[in-house]
Amino acid sequence: MLRLALRTLRLRKGGFLATFVAVFFGAVLVSACAGLMETGIRSEAQPQRLAGAPIVIGGQQSIDIAREDPAEYDATKGKDLKTRTGTLPERVRLDAGLVDRVRSVPGVTDAVAEVSFPVTVAKAADVLGHAWNSATLTPYALTSGTAPAPGEVVLDAGLARNAGLSIGDRIDVAAHGSASGYRVAGIAAAPRAMTQSALFFASSDAERLSGHPGRVDAIGVFATRDVDAVAARVNNVVRNANAVVLTGVDRGQIEFPEANASGEKLIVLSAVTGGLSVTVAIFVVASTLALSTQQRQRELALLRAIGTTPRQLRRMVLGEALVVGLLATALAAVLGPLVGGQLFEQLVANDVVPSVVAFHQGWLPAVVASGAALLSVVLASVVAGYRAGRIRPTEALAESAVTVPIVTNPTTVTAERLRKNGYVRRGGRPTFGRISNARWVTPTRVILGALCFAGGTALAIVTVAVMSGPVAASTAGPAVMLWAIGVATISPGVTKVTAALLHAPVKLLSGINGWMALRNTRVGALRVSGAVTPIMLAVGIATGNIYLQTTQEAVSNQAFTEDLRADAVVSGPGGVAPELVRRVQDVPGVAGASEYVTSSVYVEKPYESGQNDEGWPVVGLTAKGAVQTTATQVTAGGLDALSGNTVAVPAKLAADLGRGVGDSMTLRLGDGARADVRIVALLTQRPGFENFVLPAELVAPHTTAGLAPQLLVRAAPGVDTATLTTRVREATTGFPVRVGDRDALIAAHTKGNEVGAWVNYLLVGMIMAYTVISVVNTLVMATMRRRREFGLQRLSGFTRAQVLRMAGIEGGLTALIGIVLGTVVAAGSIVPFCLVASDSLLPSGPVSIYLVVIGLAAALALAATFVPAWFATRGRPAEATAIGE
């Protein structure tokens, strides 16, 4: 049968080309997602500043929160069964005293502390300040000048060249909320290209400007030889210091901790998109292969008539599909890494992934993509070959026949003439077109459809009854595919029903051509459903995911603006100095000013099992201005008591933990530091956007920057925004800050949401592009295979224009059915989410999104039907009928 399959492929290149295209693009998409996942798992960032040290010690960026319950202790793993592990959002620093302990380890020749902090100099971006004694970690070497003394700096060669600075020049450097003048003492160069410019200070200046005296970011260790053995001994020394010891390429994780965070994002994004792509690929390949097999029904029936067994027929269909699948996956394995690399570059360009992360795509993603593509081919070929091998030869030959009575007058076709010439029997049953007795209601379809609809309904109920806020998207999103699979199982039946419902309006608007198109659609429901399914997927996935994203953005922005009462904002590249708060509070026309810092915390005691791996969001405010600058609703206590180790907690969480005003709890701050705090207020916040409120003086020192990045300012009654910003700008003269109005703060928050939205649009766009290809693929293949049918219709009295109008109406009906089903699929996920997130049945976002989606779907369906029909009817009708099937 394999030899017969290969001969069939040679003779039917056009039909199998459609399957090749579907498998190829599916494999490329899955391969690209698998490459992104491998990159996320590796999270490799080559060390730069620390490249000269073979061993690097950094802080442990993860944390374990455990329940203290001996009954749930797992002795085999040495931890509590309820332990939760989270990733700390802020850089975890080490005690500077650890340097001397490491230096005394046998085999260690030297240990050097590293501190890094952002600085602004000569309007240059991406500049980090360091202590000069850590220059050896790269290593940087002086090309001219001398090492810096207090009040002096050494610039790297690139920064000096771009800023036009030379030895002896004076420059203003802004760091840690203040600006000072420094003398350029030297110029240094590194042996390799660096992504960030370096500015070196004397050790005393660097410690002061870092904002974390007595703490270091990392420790570089130099060893004589046998690095691994020395690293093991160093690890024994620092084991209890909340530190990790890394060598090789892993050292980059300490220098660039953001690489790990981006790796987690890549894993999630690629897993969701890859899984969605595999599901879509199975649909597309199955519909394409099923249509191809259906169009060869007469050929397969002849094979059965000459003695081919059902098993042999199935093996032939499987062999044909596997040959096409292997060729498609082989080509996809070559192009997959290229597509994955392009997607990764787009993620880097849009600040989703830091540029220091290296893209990796080895052999494993190619194997995964090939396996997924071939699995879809096997499943599709098994389904397609099942009925071809099961049907009796006489039934198959009858099904593939085309009955076209002769019309005596070929110039005009009317409904009455169709009846007289045998097109329509008594009762309205058609006798023309491709008659099919194929049953679309099968046990498999019924069971699969019932399971998918039940799953989609269950997710909708969970979304409405259990979820709250943006997290509801985690259950609403997967519902799209469940509804899509369920609808796809019944699409032939829905196609027939829709065609029947549209009978009167279509006939009224388009006459006999529309009547013929409706008859063809109803009779060829299985064929039409092969094109309806990808249109439904494209409309459903695009509409559902885009409106989920726009609704999330709108709800997030609304929650942010509802909680914001500030009229102006003061921000600085290195943070806002604490003394600036007092100065702004004394400005005439200021009703209140508060630091504003964000981070995350973990509830350690009492144990809070509901917190996720990212902990609880926290906002740090200044007690004196908290009430004036924010609109957080307080149900008990007061925000004016936020000072020292205190906290305001969401009321619902406090009730779950059995805590109230005056009670204590233990938190782990953003850098892992433990803080015992007293509850001074209970808050009522929008569901899904709950956060803790702590004193800014407690939160800021435990962030990477060490300072609050923003200062919120509220105008007194009768003071307009322009007057307020002018007075605040005058009061902050001499500080490295900028003053903006309320809109600037909202715009900054909106921009942060746009990054996530861009990722969603990119990934949805990839899947839509694939489904669009499948739509064109399926419709072109289905239409071109109807040349004989079109020829017979023209011989029986139809003009070419009538055939083309009929084909165009069929394309419109196919698009309409797919759009309706896609809208139902999208509504199955959007409506439950909107009820939870915004108390509305309709999503947030412009209606133009939906109009563009359905407009593209309709245009593609019409073009992919009309253009092939035009080519199929170019020749003389007699030649078309002689081609046969």
PDB file of C-alpha atoms in Angstrom, residues 30-45 258-275 339-349 351-361 614 755 758-759 762-763 766:
ATOM      1  CA  VAL A  30       5.032  24.812  17.511  1.00  0.00           C
ATOM      2  CA  SER A  31       8.793  24.731  16.888  1.00  0.00           C
ATOM      3  CA  ALA A  32       9.070  28.476  17.454  1.00  0.00           C
ATOM      4  CA  CYS A  33       7.128  28.217  20.727  1.00  0.00           C
ATOM      5  CA  ALA A  34       9.266  25.271  21.825  1.00  0.00           C
ATOM      6  CA  GLY A  35      12.389  27.337  21.143  1.00  0.00           C
ATOM      7  CA  LEU A  36      11.057  30.151  23.295  1.00  0.00           C
ATOM      8  CA  MET A  37      10.318  27.649  26.049  1.00  0.00           C
ATOM      9  CA  GLU A  38      13.855  26.244  25.880  1.00  0.00           C
ATOM     10  CA  THR A  39      15.191  29.790  26.101  1.00  0.00           C
ATOM     11  CA  GLY A  40      13.009  30.435  29.140  1.00  0.00           C
ATOM     12  CA  ILE A  41      14.097  27.224  30.839  1.00  0.00           C
ATOM     13  CA  ARG A  42      17.772  27.964  30.252  1.00  0.00           C
ATOM     14  CA  SER A  43      17.506  31.701  31.012  1.00  0.00           C
ATOM     15  CA  GLU A  44      21.139  32.007  30.014  1.00  0.00           C
ATOM     16  CA  ALA A  45      22.711  35.430  30.319  1.00  0.00           C
ATOM     17  CA  GLU A 258      15.904  39.879  35.695  1.00  0.00           C
ATOM     18  CA  ALA A 259      16.889  37.046  33.338  1.00  0.00           C
ATOM     19  CA  ASN A 260      15.269  34.489  35.637  1.00  0.00           C
ATOM     20  CA  ALA A 261      12.049  36.485  35.888  1.00  0.00           C
ATOM     21  CA  SER A 262      11.867  36.829  32.111  1.00  0.00           C
ATOM     22  CA  GLY A 263      12.535  33.111  31.790  1.00  0.00           C
ATOM     23  CA  GLU A 264       9.408  32.346  33.788  1.00  0.00           C
ATOM     24  CA  LYS A 265       7.412  34.662  31.522  1.00  0.00           C
ATOM     25  CA  LEU A 266       8.759  32.946  28.415  1.00  0.00           C
ATOM     26  CA  ILE A 267       7.886  29.510  29.766  1.00  0.00           C
ATOM     27  CA  VAL A 268       4.303  30.509  30.496  1.00  0.00           C
ATOM     28  CA  LEU A 269       3.826  32.368  27.205  1.00  0.00           C
ATOM     29  CA  SER A 270       5.330  29.623  25.073  1.00  0.00           C
ATOM     30  CA  ALA A 271       3.438  26.872  26.922  1.00  0.00           C
ATOM     31  CA  VAL A 272       0.077  28.596  26.457  1.00  0.00           C
ATOM     32  CA  THR A 273       0.731  29.542  22.842  1.00  0.00           C
ATOM     33  CA  GLY A 274       2.303  26.203  21.975  1.00  0.00           C
ATOM     34  CA  GLY A 275      -0.596  24.266  23.476  1.00  0.00           C
ATOM     35  CA  VAL A 339      10.954  32.016  13.158  1.00  0.00           C
ATOM     36  CA  GLY A 340      11.618  31.476  16.870  1.00  0.00           C
ATOM     37  CA  GLY A 341      14.619  33.795  16.692  1.00  0.00           C
ATOM     38  CA  GLN A 342      12.564  36.499  14.998  1.00  0.00           C
ATOM     39  CA  LEU A 343       9.853  36.235  17.647  1.00  0.00           C
ATOM     40  CA  PHE A 344      12.468  36.446  20.386  1.00  0.00           C
ATOM     41  CA  GLU A 345      13.945  39.586  18.825  1.00  0.00           C
ATOM     42  CA  GLN A 346      10.495  41.171  18.847  1.00  0.00           C
ATOM     43  CA  LEU A 347      10.082  40.296  22.524  1.00  0.00           C
ATOM     44  CA  VAL A 348      13.455  41.885  23.289  1.00  0.00           C
ATOM     45  CA  ALA A 349      12.685  44.988  21.223  1.00  0.00           C
ATOM     46  CA  ASP A 351      11.082  45.111  26.606  1.00  0.00           C
ATOM     47  CA  VAL A 352       9.350  41.811  27.370  1.00  0.00           C
ATOM     48  CA  VAL A 353      12.693  40.008  27.660  1.00  0.00           C
ATOM     49  CA  PRO A 354      16.003  41.696  28.573  1.00  0.00           C
ATOM     50  CA  SER A 355      18.560  41.861  25.799  1.00  0.00           C
ATOM     51  CA  VAL A 356      21.149  39.996  27.885  1.00  0.00           C
ATOM     52  CA  VAL A 357      19.170  36.741  27.639  1.00  0.00           C
ATOM     53  CA  ALA A 358      20.533  34.474  24.898  1.00  0.00           C
ATOM     54  CA  PHE A 359      18.144  32.715  22.517  1.00  0.00           C
ATOM     55  CA  HIS A 360      18.553  28.932  22.408  1.00  0.00           C
ATOM     56  CA  GLN A 361      16.852  26.413  20.168  1.00  0.00           C
ATOM     57  CA  GLU A 614       4.441  35.970  43.346  1.00  0.00           C
ATOM     58  CA  VAL A 755       3.682  45.426  27.310  1.00  0.00           C
ATOM     59  CA  TRP A 758       1.538  43.510  23.003  1.00  0.00           C
ATOM     60  CA  VAL A 759       2.667  39.982  23.871  1.00  0.00           C
ATOM     61  CA  LEU A 762       1.618  38.983  18.959  1.00  0.00           C
ATOM     62  CA  LEU A 763       0.848  35.423  19.976  1.00  0.00           C
ATOM     63  CA  MET A 766       0.564  34.117  15.039  1.00  0.00           C
TER      64      MET A 766
END
